[in-house]
mmCIF file of C-alpha atoms and ligand atoms in Angstrom:
data_model
loop_
_atom_site.group_PDB
_atom_site.id
_atom_site.type_symbol
_atom_site.label_atom_id
_atom_site.label_comp_id
_atom_site.label_asym_id
_atom_site.label_seq_id
_atom_site.Cartn_x
_atom_site.Cartn_y
_atom_site.Cartn_z
ATOM 1 C CA UNK A 321 178.781 85.517 142.549
ATOM 2 C CA UNK A 322 182.007 84.521 144.284
ATOM 3 C CA UNK A 323 185.053 86.795 144.380
ATOM 4 C CA UNK A 324 188.143 84.711 143.719
ATOM 5 C CA UNK A 325 191.689 85.977 144.194
ATOM 6 C CA UNK A 326 194.125 84.155 141.908
ATOM 7 C CA UNK A 327 197.894 84.164 142.463
ATOM 8 C CA UNK A 328 199.340 83.247 139.079
ATOM 9 C CA UNK A 329 202.774 82.250 140.455
ATOM 10 C CA UNK A 330 206.050 81.265 138.803
ATOM 11 C CA UNK A 331 207.317 78.464 136.539
ATOM 12 C CA UNK A 332 204.271 76.604 135.195
ATOM 13 C CA UNK A 333 202.047 78.809 137.411
ATOM 14 C CA UNK A 334 200.962 81.276 134.684
ATOM 15 C CA UNK A 335 200.163 78.433 132.226
ATOM 16 C CA UNK A 336 197.971 76.485 134.648
ATOM 17 C CA UNK A 337 196.401 79.778 135.811
ATOM 18 C CA UNK A 338 195.268 80.456 132.236
ATOM 19 C CA UNK A 339 193.744 76.993 132.245
ATOM 20 C CA UNK A 340 191.969 77.738 135.563
ATOM 21 C CA UNK A 341 190.615 81.073 134.246
ATOM 22 C CA UNK A 342 189.350 79.414 131.107
ATOM 23 C CA UNK A 343 187.558 76.720 133.155
ATOM 24 C CA UNK A 344 186.054 79.265 135.586
ATOM 25 C CA UNK A 345 184.793 81.373 132.656
ATOM 26 C CA UNK A 346 183.269 78.282 131.048
ATOM 27 C CA UNK A 347 181.551 77.407 134.336
ATOM 28 C CA UNK A 348 180.072 80.907 134.244
ATOM 29 C CA UNK A 349 178.932 80.636 130.611
ATOM 30 C CA UNK A 350 177.671 77.074 130.598
ATOM 31 C CA UNK A 351 176.724 76.279 134.194
ATOM 32 C CA UNK A 352 175.633 79.751 135.291
ATOM 33 C CA UNK A 353 177.839 80.008 138.376
ATOM 34 C CA UNK A 354 179.706 83.294 138.335
ATOM 35 C CA UNK A 355 183.252 83.802 139.551
ATOM 36 C CA UNK A 356 184.742 87.274 139.635
ATOM 37 C CA UNK A 357 188.491 86.619 139.264
ATOM 38 C CA UNK A 358 191.234 89.024 140.346
ATOM 39 C CA UNK A 359 194.692 88.056 139.065
ATOM 40 C CA UNK A 360 197.430 88.760 141.621
ATOM 41 C CA UNK A 361 201.167 88.573 141.691
ATOM 42 C CA UNK A 362 203.306 86.871 144.354
ATOM 43 C CA UNK A 363 206.507 84.851 144.311
ATOM 44 C CA UNK A 364 209.798 85.184 142.455
ATOM 45 C CA UNK A 365 208.411 87.471 139.717
ATOM 46 C CA UNK A 366 206.772 89.756 142.281
ATOM 47 C CA UNK A 367 210.002 89.870 144.285
ATOM 48 C CA UNK A 368 211.958 90.890 141.203
ATOM 49 C CA UNK A 369 209.439 93.532 140.136
ATOM 50 C CA UNK A 370 208.324 95.018 143.469
ATOM 51 C CA UNK A 371 210.988 93.939 145.977
ATOM 52 C CA UNK A 372 208.398 91.897 147.886
ATOM 53 C CA UNK A 373 207.466 88.249 147.307
ATOM 54 C CA UNK A 374 204.045 88.944 148.828
ATOM 55 C CA UNK A 375 203.073 92.532 147.924
ATOM 56 C CA UNK A 376 200.590 94.396 150.178
ATOM 57 C CA UNK A 377 198.078 94.788 147.306
ATOM 58 C CA UNK A 378 198.044 91.002 146.925
ATOM 59 C CA UNK A 379 197.377 90.501 150.645
ATOM 60 C CA UNK A 380 194.583 93.112 150.618
ATOM 61 C CA UNK A 381 192.916 91.619 147.538
ATOM 62 C CA UNK A 382 193.049 88.124 149.058
ATOM 63 C CA UNK A 383 191.415 89.421 152.248
ATOM 64 C CA UNK A 384 188.586 90.947 150.217
ATOM 65 C CA UNK A 385 187.880 87.754 148.274
ATOM 66 C CA UNK A 386 185.654 84.792 149.150
ATOM 67 C CA UNK A 387 188.458 82.303 148.469
ATOM 68 C CA UNK A 388 191.950 82.246 147.007
ATOM 69 C CA UNK A 389 193.403 80.085 144.257
ATOM 70 C CA UNK A 390 197.180 79.946 144.276
ATOM 71 C CA UNK A 391 199.362 78.586 141.513
ATOM 72 C CA UNK A 392 202.824 77.439 142.656
ATOM 73 C CA UNK A 393 205.582 79.946 143.304
ATOM 74 C CA UNK A 394 209.316 79.320 143.020
ATOM 75 C CA UNK A 395 212.219 79.899 145.388
ATOM 76 C CA UNK A 396 210.274 82.454 147.435
ATOM 77 C CA UNK A 397 207.512 79.967 148.352
ATOM 78 C CA UNK A 398 208.362 80.194 152.032
ATOM 79 C CA UNK A 399 207.746 83.969 151.912
ATOM 80 C CA UNK A 400 204.381 83.500 150.201
ATOM 81 C CA UNK A 401 202.470 80.362 151.125
ATOM 82 C CA UNK A 402 203.975 79.772 154.557
ATOM 83 C CA UNK A 403 203.262 83.425 155.447
ATOM 84 C CA UNK A 404 199.693 83.281 154.063
ATOM 85 C CA UNK A 405 198.902 80.080 155.926
ATOM 86 C CA UNK A 406 199.956 81.640 159.216
ATOM 87 C CA UNK A 407 198.574 85.132 158.519
ATOM 88 C CA UNK A 408 195.117 83.798 157.596
ATOM 89 C CA UNK A 409 195.286 80.962 160.164
ATOM 90 C CA UNK A 410 194.688 78.321 157.488
ATOM 91 C CA UNK A 411 195.496 75.575 159.944
ATOM 92 C CA UNK A 412 194.375 72.490 158.016
ATOM 93 C CA UNK A 413 196.168 71.396 154.863
ATOM 94 C CA UNK A 414 194.024 68.799 153.122
ATOM 95 C CA UNK A 415 195.688 66.614 150.520
ATOM 96 C CA UNK A 416 193.533 63.804 149.079
ATOM 97 C CA UNK A 417 194.985 60.848 147.155
ATOM 98 C CA UNK A 418 192.518 58.684 145.275
ATOM 99 C CA UNK A 419 193.057 56.163 142.489
ATOM 100 C CA UNK A 420 190.979 56.704 139.375
ATOM 101 C CA UNK A 421 190.635 54.370 136.369
ATOM 102 C CA UNK A 422 193.365 54.655 133.733
ATOM 103 C CA UNK A 423 195.743 56.520 135.985
ATOM 104 C CA UNK A 424 199.230 55.161 136.637
ATOM 105 C CA UNK A 425 198.317 54.387 140.286
ATOM 106 C CA UNK A 426 199.885 51.592 142.349
ATOM 107 C CA UNK A 427 196.448 50.048 142.928
ATOM 108 C CA UNK A 428 192.883 50.919 141.985
ATOM 109 C CA UNK A 429 191.406 50.970 145.511
ATOM 110 C CA UNK A 430 193.270 53.838 147.175
ATOM 111 C CA UNK A 431 191.152 56.560 148.758
ATOM 112 C CA UNK A 432 192.897 58.498 151.482
ATOM 113 C CA UNK A 433 193.449 62.037 152.634
ATOM 114 C CA UNK A 434 196.361 63.618 154.465
ATOM 115 C CA UNK A 435 195.341 66.199 157.063
ATOM 116 C CA UNK A 436 198.505 68.149 157.697
ATOM 117 C CA UNK A 437 198.945 70.691 160.515
ATOM 118 C CA UNK A 438 199.734 73.879 158.654
ATOM 119 C CA UNK A 439 200.909 76.550 161.099
ATOM 120 C CA UNK A 440 203.668 75.107 163.306
ATOM 121 C CA UNK A 441 206.533 72.609 163.359
ATOM 122 C CA UNK A 442 209.801 73.485 161.628
ATOM 123 C CA UNK A 443 207.873 75.784 159.255
ATOM 124 C CA UNK A 444 207.773 78.745 161.657
ATOM 125 C CA UNK A 445 211.157 79.755 160.232
ATOM 126 C CA UNK A 446 212.816 80.147 163.624
ATOM 127 C CA UNK A 447 216.338 79.195 162.606
ATOM 128 C CA UNK A 448 219.616 80.685 163.747
ATOM 129 C CA UNK A 449 223.335 80.081 163.982
ATOM 130 C CA UNK A 450 225.163 79.407 167.250
ATOM 131 C CA UNK A 451 228.921 79.229 166.702
ATOM 132 C CA UNK A 452 229.638 76.153 164.672
ATOM 133 C CA UNK A 453 226.012 74.987 164.559
ATOM 134 C CA UNK A 454 222.726 75.849 162.892
ATOM 135 C CA UNK A 455 219.615 75.499 165.043
ATOM 136 C CA UNK A 456 215.935 75.248 164.092
ATOM 137 C CA UNK A 457 213.142 75.564 166.626
ATOM 138 C CA UNK A 458 210.407 72.968 166.258
ATOM 139 C CA UNK A 459 207.246 74.273 167.835
ATOM 140 C CA UNK A 460 204.315 71.938 168.450
ATOM 141 C CA UNK A 461 201.495 73.180 170.700
ATOM 142 C CA UNK A 462 198.670 71.303 172.407
ATOM 143 C CA UNK A 463 196.055 73.727 171.025
ATOM 144 C CA UNK A 464 197.164 73.447 167.371
ATOM 145 C CA UNK A 465 197.605 69.662 167.649
ATOM 146 C CA UNK A 466 194.138 69.174 169.142
ATOM 147 C CA UNK A 467 192.612 71.488 166.547
ATOM 148 C CA UNK A 468 194.060 69.504 163.632
ATOM 149 C CA UNK A 469 193.214 66.193 165.304
ATOM 150 C CA UNK A 470 189.577 67.293 165.636
ATOM 151 C CA UNK A 471 189.573 68.297 161.957
ATOM 152 C CA UNK A 472 190.915 64.834 161.032
ATOM 153 C CA UNK A 473 188.282 62.971 163.054
ATOM 154 C CA UNK A 474 185.496 65.141 161.614
ATOM 155 C CA UNK A 475 186.881 64.392 158.133
ATOM 156 C CA UNK A 476 186.844 60.629 158.819
ATOM 157 C CA UNK A 477 183.255 60.926 160.056
ATOM 158 C CA UNK A 478 182.113 62.819 156.956
ATOM 159 C CA UNK A 479 183.950 60.558 154.499
ATOM 160 C CA UNK A 480 182.181 57.596 156.057
ATOM 161 C CA UNK A 481 184.564 55.104 154.397
ATOM 162 C CA UNK A 482 186.934 53.138 156.608
ATOM 163 C CA UNK A 483 186.287 55.526 159.523
ATOM 164 C CA UNK A 484 189.932 55.419 160.509
ATOM 165 C CA UNK A 485 192.423 58.066 161.609
ATOM 166 C CA UNK A 486 196.145 57.275 161.525
ATOM 167 C CA UNK A 487 198.245 59.652 163.604
ATOM 168 C CA UNK A 488 201.745 59.825 162.105
ATOM 169 C CA UNK A 489 204.692 60.941 164.225
ATOM 170 C CA UNK A 490 208.119 59.894 165.482
ATOM 171 C CA UNK A 491 207.638 60.068 169.247
ATOM 172 C CA UNK A 492 210.153 57.300 169.908
ATOM 173 C CA UNK A 493 212.867 59.797 168.926
ATOM 174 C CA UNK A 494 211.275 63.230 169.381
ATOM 175 C CA UNK A 495 209.676 62.381 172.678
ATOM 176 C CA UNK A 496 208.653 65.886 173.680
ATOM 177 C CA UNK A 497 207.444 67.452 170.414
ATOM 178 C CA UNK A 498 206.054 64.408 168.626
ATOM 179 C CA UNK A 499 205.112 62.957 172.015
ATOM 180 C CA UNK A 500 202.894 65.999 172.587
ATOM 181 C CA UNK A 501 201.330 65.679 169.129
ATOM 182 C CA UNK A 502 200.605 61.963 169.617
ATOM 183 C CA UNK A 503 199.072 62.547 173.045
ATOM 184 C CA UNK A 504 196.889 65.408 171.758
ATOM 185 C CA UNK A 505 195.558 63.158 168.965
ATOM 186 C CA UNK A 506 194.996 60.287 171.413
ATOM 187 C CA UNK A 507 193.086 62.623 173.749
ATOM 188 C CA UNK A 508 190.851 63.866 170.902
ATOM 189 C CA UNK A 509 190.257 60.279 169.704
ATOM 190 C CA UNK A 510 188.336 59.602 172.942
ATOM 191 C CA UNK A 511 185.579 61.946 171.684
ATOM 192 C CA UNK A 512 185.177 59.771 168.564
ATOM 193 C CA UNK A 513 184.622 56.180 169.737
ATOM 194 C CA UNK A 514 183.074 55.286 166.368
ATOM 195 C CA UNK A 515 186.341 56.084 164.539
ATOM 196 C CA UNK A 516 189.253 53.622 164.612
ATOM 197 C CA UNK A 517 192.391 55.351 165.865
ATOM 198 C CA UNK A 518 195.934 54.123 165.235
ATOM 199 C CA UNK A 519 199.418 55.576 165.552
ATOM 200 C CA UNK A 520 202.251 55.006 163.090
ATOM 201 C CA UNK A 521 205.860 56.174 162.993
ATOM 202 C CA UNK A 522 206.570 58.368 159.994
ATOM 203 C CA UNK A 523 209.158 55.982 158.504
ATOM 204 C CA UNK A 524 206.689 53.083 158.738
ATOM 205 C CA UNK A 525 204.041 55.304 157.139
ATOM 206 C CA UNK A 526 206.355 56.112 154.216
ATOM 207 C CA UNK A 527 206.813 52.372 153.681
ATOM 208 C CA UNK A 528 203.129 51.489 154.118
ATOM 209 C CA UNK A 529 202.128 54.115 151.548
ATOM 210 C CA UNK A 530 203.893 51.876 149.018
ATOM 211 C CA UNK A 531 203.187 48.501 150.633
ATOM 212 C CA UNK A 532 199.477 48.838 151.465
ATOM 213 C CA UNK A 533 198.155 52.307 150.582
ATOM 214 C CA UNK A 534 194.601 50.961 150.418
ATOM 215 C CA UNK A 535 194.628 50.566 154.206
ATOM 216 C CA UNK A 536 194.732 54.329 154.870
ATOM 217 C CA UNK A 537 191.695 56.555 155.304
ATOM 218 C CA UNK A 538 192.618 59.807 157.104
ATOM 219 C CA UNK A 539 196.245 60.486 158.036
ATOM 220 C CA UNK A 540 196.822 63.298 160.526
ATOM 221 C CA UNK A 541 200.346 64.572 160.960
ATOM 222 C CA UNK A 542 202.627 67.512 161.621
ATOM 223 C CA UNK A 543 203.630 70.080 159.029
ATOM 224 C CA UNK A 544 206.928 68.704 157.668
ATOM 225 C CA UNK A 545 205.919 65.022 157.672
ATOM 226 C CA UNK A 546 202.662 65.996 155.943
ATOM 227 C CA UNK A 547 204.525 67.842 153.206
ATOM 228 C CA UNK A 548 206.785 64.893 152.470
ATOM 229 C CA UNK A 549 204.150 62.148 152.774
ATOM 230 C CA UNK A 550 201.714 63.995 150.498
ATOM 231 C CA UNK A 551 204.242 64.146 147.651
ATOM 232 C CA UNK A 552 204.586 60.390 148.138
ATOM 233 C CA UNK A 553 200.831 59.717 148.311
ATOM 234 C CA UNK A 554 200.329 61.806 145.128
ATOM 235 C CA UNK A 555 202.844 59.668 143.289
ATOM 236 C CA UNK A 556 201.201 56.501 144.584
ATOM 237 C CA UNK A 557 197.960 57.462 142.786
ATOM 238 C CA UNK A 558 199.518 58.725 139.582
ATOM 239 C CA UNK A 559 201.710 61.748 140.140
ATOM 240 C CA UNK A 560 201.879 65.373 141.133
ATOM 241 C CA UNK A 561 199.953 66.447 138.021
ATOM 242 C CA UNK A 562 196.707 65.147 139.541
ATOM 243 C CA UNK A 563 197.151 66.224 143.184
ATOM 244 C CA UNK A 564 195.099 69.110 144.592
ATOM 245 C CA UNK A 565 195.289 70.652 148.058
ATOM 246 C CA UNK A 566 193.266 72.942 150.290
ATOM 247 C CA UNK A 567 194.449 75.196 153.110
ATOM 248 C CA UNK A 568 191.459 75.696 155.359
ATOM 249 C CA UNK A 569 190.806 77.972 158.332
ATOM 250 C CA UNK A 570 187.633 78.790 160.222
ATOM 251 C CA UNK A 571 186.716 81.712 157.930
ATOM 252 C CA UNK A 572 188.839 81.547 154.800
ATOM 253 C CA UNK A 573 190.455 78.987 152.531
ATOM 254 C CA UNK A 574 193.164 78.873 149.881
ATOM 255 C CA UNK A 575 193.419 76.179 147.212
ATOM 256 C CA UNK A 576 196.575 75.142 145.365
ATOM 257 C CA UNK A 577 198.192 72.177 143.637
ATOM 258 C CA UNK A 578 200.492 69.984 145.744
ATOM 259 C CA UNK A 579 203.248 70.399 143.151
ATOM 260 C CA UNK A 580 205.770 73.200 142.923
ATOM 261 C CA UNK A 581 206.628 75.591 140.088
ATOM 262 C CA UNK A 582 208.194 72.757 137.982
ATOM 263 C CA UNK A 583 210.716 75.050 136.241
ATOM 264 C CA UNK A 584 212.005 72.076 134.236
ATOM 265 C CA UNK A 585 208.824 72.076 132.120
ATOM 266 C CA UNK A 586 207.810 75.757 132.365
ATOM 267 C CA UNK A 587 206.858 77.589 129.161
ATOM 268 C CA UNK A 588 206.502 74.389 127.115
ATOM 269 C CA UNK A 589 202.698 74.057 127.262
ATOM 270 C CA UNK A 590 203.041 70.491 128.601
ATOM 271 C CA UNK A 591 202.142 70.920 132.295
ATOM 272 C CA UNK A 592 199.154 68.989 133.551
ATOM 273 C CA UNK A 593 196.630 71.597 134.784
ATOM 274 C CA UNK A 594 194.537 68.944 136.593
ATOM 275 C CA UNK A 595 195.986 69.454 140.091
ATOM 276 C CA UNK A 596 195.038 73.107 139.927
ATOM 277 C CA UNK A 597 191.637 72.368 138.366
ATOM 278 C CA UNK A 598 190.910 69.730 141.012
ATOM 279 C CA UNK A 599 191.782 72.441 143.564
ATOM 280 C CA UNK A 600 188.911 74.421 142.027
ATOM 281 C CA UNK A 601 186.723 71.379 142.735
ATOM 282 C CA UNK A 602 187.834 71.503 146.384
ATOM 283 C CA UNK A 603 187.101 75.243 146.397
ATOM 284 C CA UNK A 604 183.573 74.637 145.075
ATOM 285 C CA UNK A 605 182.989 72.093 147.881
ATOM 286 C CA UNK A 606 184.189 74.530 150.522
ATOM 287 C CA UNK A 607 182.263 77.535 149.143
ATOM 288 C CA UNK A 608 179.165 75.370 148.681
ATOM 289 C CA UNK A 609 179.167 74.049 152.241
ATOM 290 C CA UNK A 610 179.995 77.467 153.719
ATOM 291 C CA UNK A 611 177.247 79.250 151.792
ATOM 292 C CA UNK A 612 174.734 76.425 151.741
ATOM 293 C CA UNK A 613 175.002 76.504 147.948
ATOM 294 C CA UNK A 614 174.318 73.021 146.564
ATOM 295 C CA UNK A 615 174.774 74.257 142.992
ATOM 296 C CA UNK A 616 178.361 75.213 143.742
ATOM 297 C CA UNK A 617 179.034 71.692 145.085
ATOM 298 C CA UNK A 618 177.434 70.154 141.982
ATOM 299 C CA UNK A 619 179.592 72.310 139.703
ATOM 300 C CA UNK A 620 182.714 71.051 141.511
ATOM 301 C CA UNK A 621 181.583 67.456 141.087
ATOM 302 C CA UNK A 622 180.896 68.074 137.399
ATOM 303 C CA UNK A 623 184.394 69.490 136.942
ATOM 304 C CA UNK A 624 185.977 66.478 138.652
ATOM 305 C CA UNK A 625 183.975 63.945 136.633
ATOM 306 C CA UNK A 626 184.734 65.824 133.399
ATOM 307 C CA UNK A 627 188.474 65.574 134.081
ATOM 308 C CA UNK A 628 188.384 61.888 134.994
ATOM 309 C CA UNK A 629 186.034 60.970 132.122
ATOM 310 C CA UNK A 630 188.601 62.441 129.750
ATOM 311 C CA UNK A 631 191.453 60.584 131.436
ATOM 312 C CA UNK A 632 189.423 57.358 131.190
ATOM 313 C CA UNK A 633 189.186 57.724 127.413
ATOM 314 C CA UNK A 634 192.941 58.219 127.135
ATOM 315 C CA UNK A 635 192.832 62.006 126.719
ATOM 316 C CA UNK A 636 195.688 62.956 129.016
ATOM 317 C CA UNK A 637 198.773 65.101 129.365
ATOM 318 C CA UNK A 638 202.259 63.689 128.988
ATOM 319 C CA UNK A 639 203.045 63.226 132.714
ATOM 320 C CA UNK A 640 200.317 60.561 133.040
ATOM 321 C CA UNK A 641 200.960 58.816 129.748
ATOM 322 C CA UNK A 642 199.092 60.962 127.204
ATOM 323 C CA UNK A 643 200.079 63.397 124.473
ATOM 324 C CA UNK A 644 197.842 66.426 125.068
ATOM 325 C CA UNK A 645 199.335 69.859 125.630
ATOM 326 C CA UNK A 646 198.141 72.027 128.535
ATOM 327 C CA UNK A 647 195.961 74.144 126.258
ATOM 328 C CA UNK A 648 194.557 71.174 124.278
ATOM 329 C CA UNK A 649 193.641 69.321 127.472
ATOM 330 C CA UNK A 650 192.027 72.479 128.897
ATOM 331 C CA UNK A 651 189.987 72.907 125.716
ATOM 332 C CA UNK A 652 188.749 69.324 125.980
ATOM 333 C CA UNK A 653 187.589 70.076 129.528
ATOM 334 C CA UNK A 654 185.820 73.319 128.616
ATOM 335 C CA UNK A 655 184.188 71.655 125.591
ATOM 336 C CA UNK A 656 182.911 68.780 127.735
ATOM 337 C CA UNK A 657 181.752 70.752 130.776
HETATM 338 P P1 ATP B 2142 208.484 72.202 145.540
HETATM 339 O O1 ATP B 2142 209.675 71.952 146.389
HETATM 340 O O2 ATP B 2142 208.160 73.645 145.345
HETATM 341 O O3 ATP B 2142 207.287 71.371 145.953
HETATM 342 P P2 ATP B 2142 209.725 70.428 143.696
HETATM 343 O O4 ATP B 2142 211.131 70.846 143.512
HETATM 344 O O5 ATP B 2142 209.401 69.282 144.586
HETATM 345 O O6 ATP B 2142 208.842 71.700 144.099
HETATM 346 P P3 ATP B 2142 207.888 70.241 141.551
HETATM 347 O O7 ATP B 2142 207.874 71.584 140.939
HETATM 348 O O8 ATP B 2142 206.751 69.915 142.449
HETATM 349 O O9 ATP B 2142 209.243 70.059 142.274
HETATM 350 O O10 ATP B 2142 208.015 69.162 140.413
HETATM 351 C C1 ATP B 2142 208.552 67.858 140.652
HETATM 352 C C2 ATP B 2142 208.534 67.077 139.349
HETATM 353 O O11 ATP B 2142 207.192 66.811 138.952
HETATM 354 C C3 ATP B 2142 209.178 67.831 138.194
HETATM 355 O O12 ATP B 2142 209.955 66.951 137.437
HETATM 356 C C4 ATP B 2142 208.028 68.329 137.367
HETATM 357 O O13 ATP B 2142 208.314 68.372 136.007
HETATM 358 C C5 ATP B 2142 206.904 67.344 137.665
HETATM 359 N N1 ATP B 2142 205.618 68.065 137.747
HETATM 360 C C6 ATP B 2142 205.190 68.823 138.773
HETATM 361 N N2 ATP B 2142 203.991 69.361 138.511
HETATM 362 C C7 ATP B 2142 203.640 68.935 137.280
HETATM 363 C C8 ATP B 2142 202.496 69.155 136.438
HETATM 364 N N3 ATP B 2142 201.471 69.943 136.810
HETATM 365 N N4 ATP B 2142 202.481 68.558 135.237
HETATM 366 C C9 ATP B 2142 203.484 67.768 134.844
HETATM 367 N N5 ATP B 2142 204.581 67.519 135.584
HETATM 368 C C10 ATP B 2142 204.669 68.088 136.796
#
């Protein structure tokens, strides 16, 4: 049995959390893999009710769980996810983008993953005012850059597809910070002669994600660029509704959709729960590998194929061209699992 902490979040968070709970319970009933789920509060609602966006009870419950699922939170995201990533040293943010049949993707042969450094860059929140100006400190260290580069090369090795790592930066302008990141990746690349290594400026990468997305395999980049490029890569394969993410450290991991709280569609039962459900698939992979539990990996694969088999037959939510509500689409998944 795996103990799962579940932050239900804001906006569409509670709706897609209900979908996740329903799927996890079905996995227990039908596939005999038990998840003990603890619902937790964090984000705008928690801030309003308790005065803290990330209450202590939530932190303690997360630390006692085997893995955390996090639905999106609203305006207070920086006080929740950015804090959790740093507190739990979840240094690798993994954001896959793959084209599946019958998805509104740019092409049908895209299979890439963004490996985003998750603890540094402009996300450390070190901002201040000096007279007329506002200043932000951008911190990029050799140790964190080498650590994420190693993760990217190991990912390329395991994927065994194009065996390519693209290091994305802007060292022609930010010579010291991005220069350090590029050099750290280049240094690590020497330990992986079997993997093709290339560098690309972030603006060129943004263009190439539209022009020739099929050429990418593993993209390794700094925190802010990774955030922006992964919204783009999600759209390239069909939209934020189908984009999962993992935040991985050496001992713990947190799984969440790439998208935000989507307040514009909250409470309407039209959100696509797939990003969050595909995050459960990533969680099953991680738990399975960590615990040498092949059944857990198989369950994740079953969940993924169930979702995409439905999409293939035209059973979809509105954001990707269908007419199913969140709850109807979830029911189709639980029926078919
Ligand atoms: P954040 O800055 O927190 O990432 P954001 O302001 O970029 O959030 P999102 O909440 O990610 O915005 O949503 C962007 C757009 O995508 C919105 O129009 C929203 O309706 C749509 N969207 C996001 N997630 C989903 C989903 N699961 N299902 C359907 N539409 C979605």
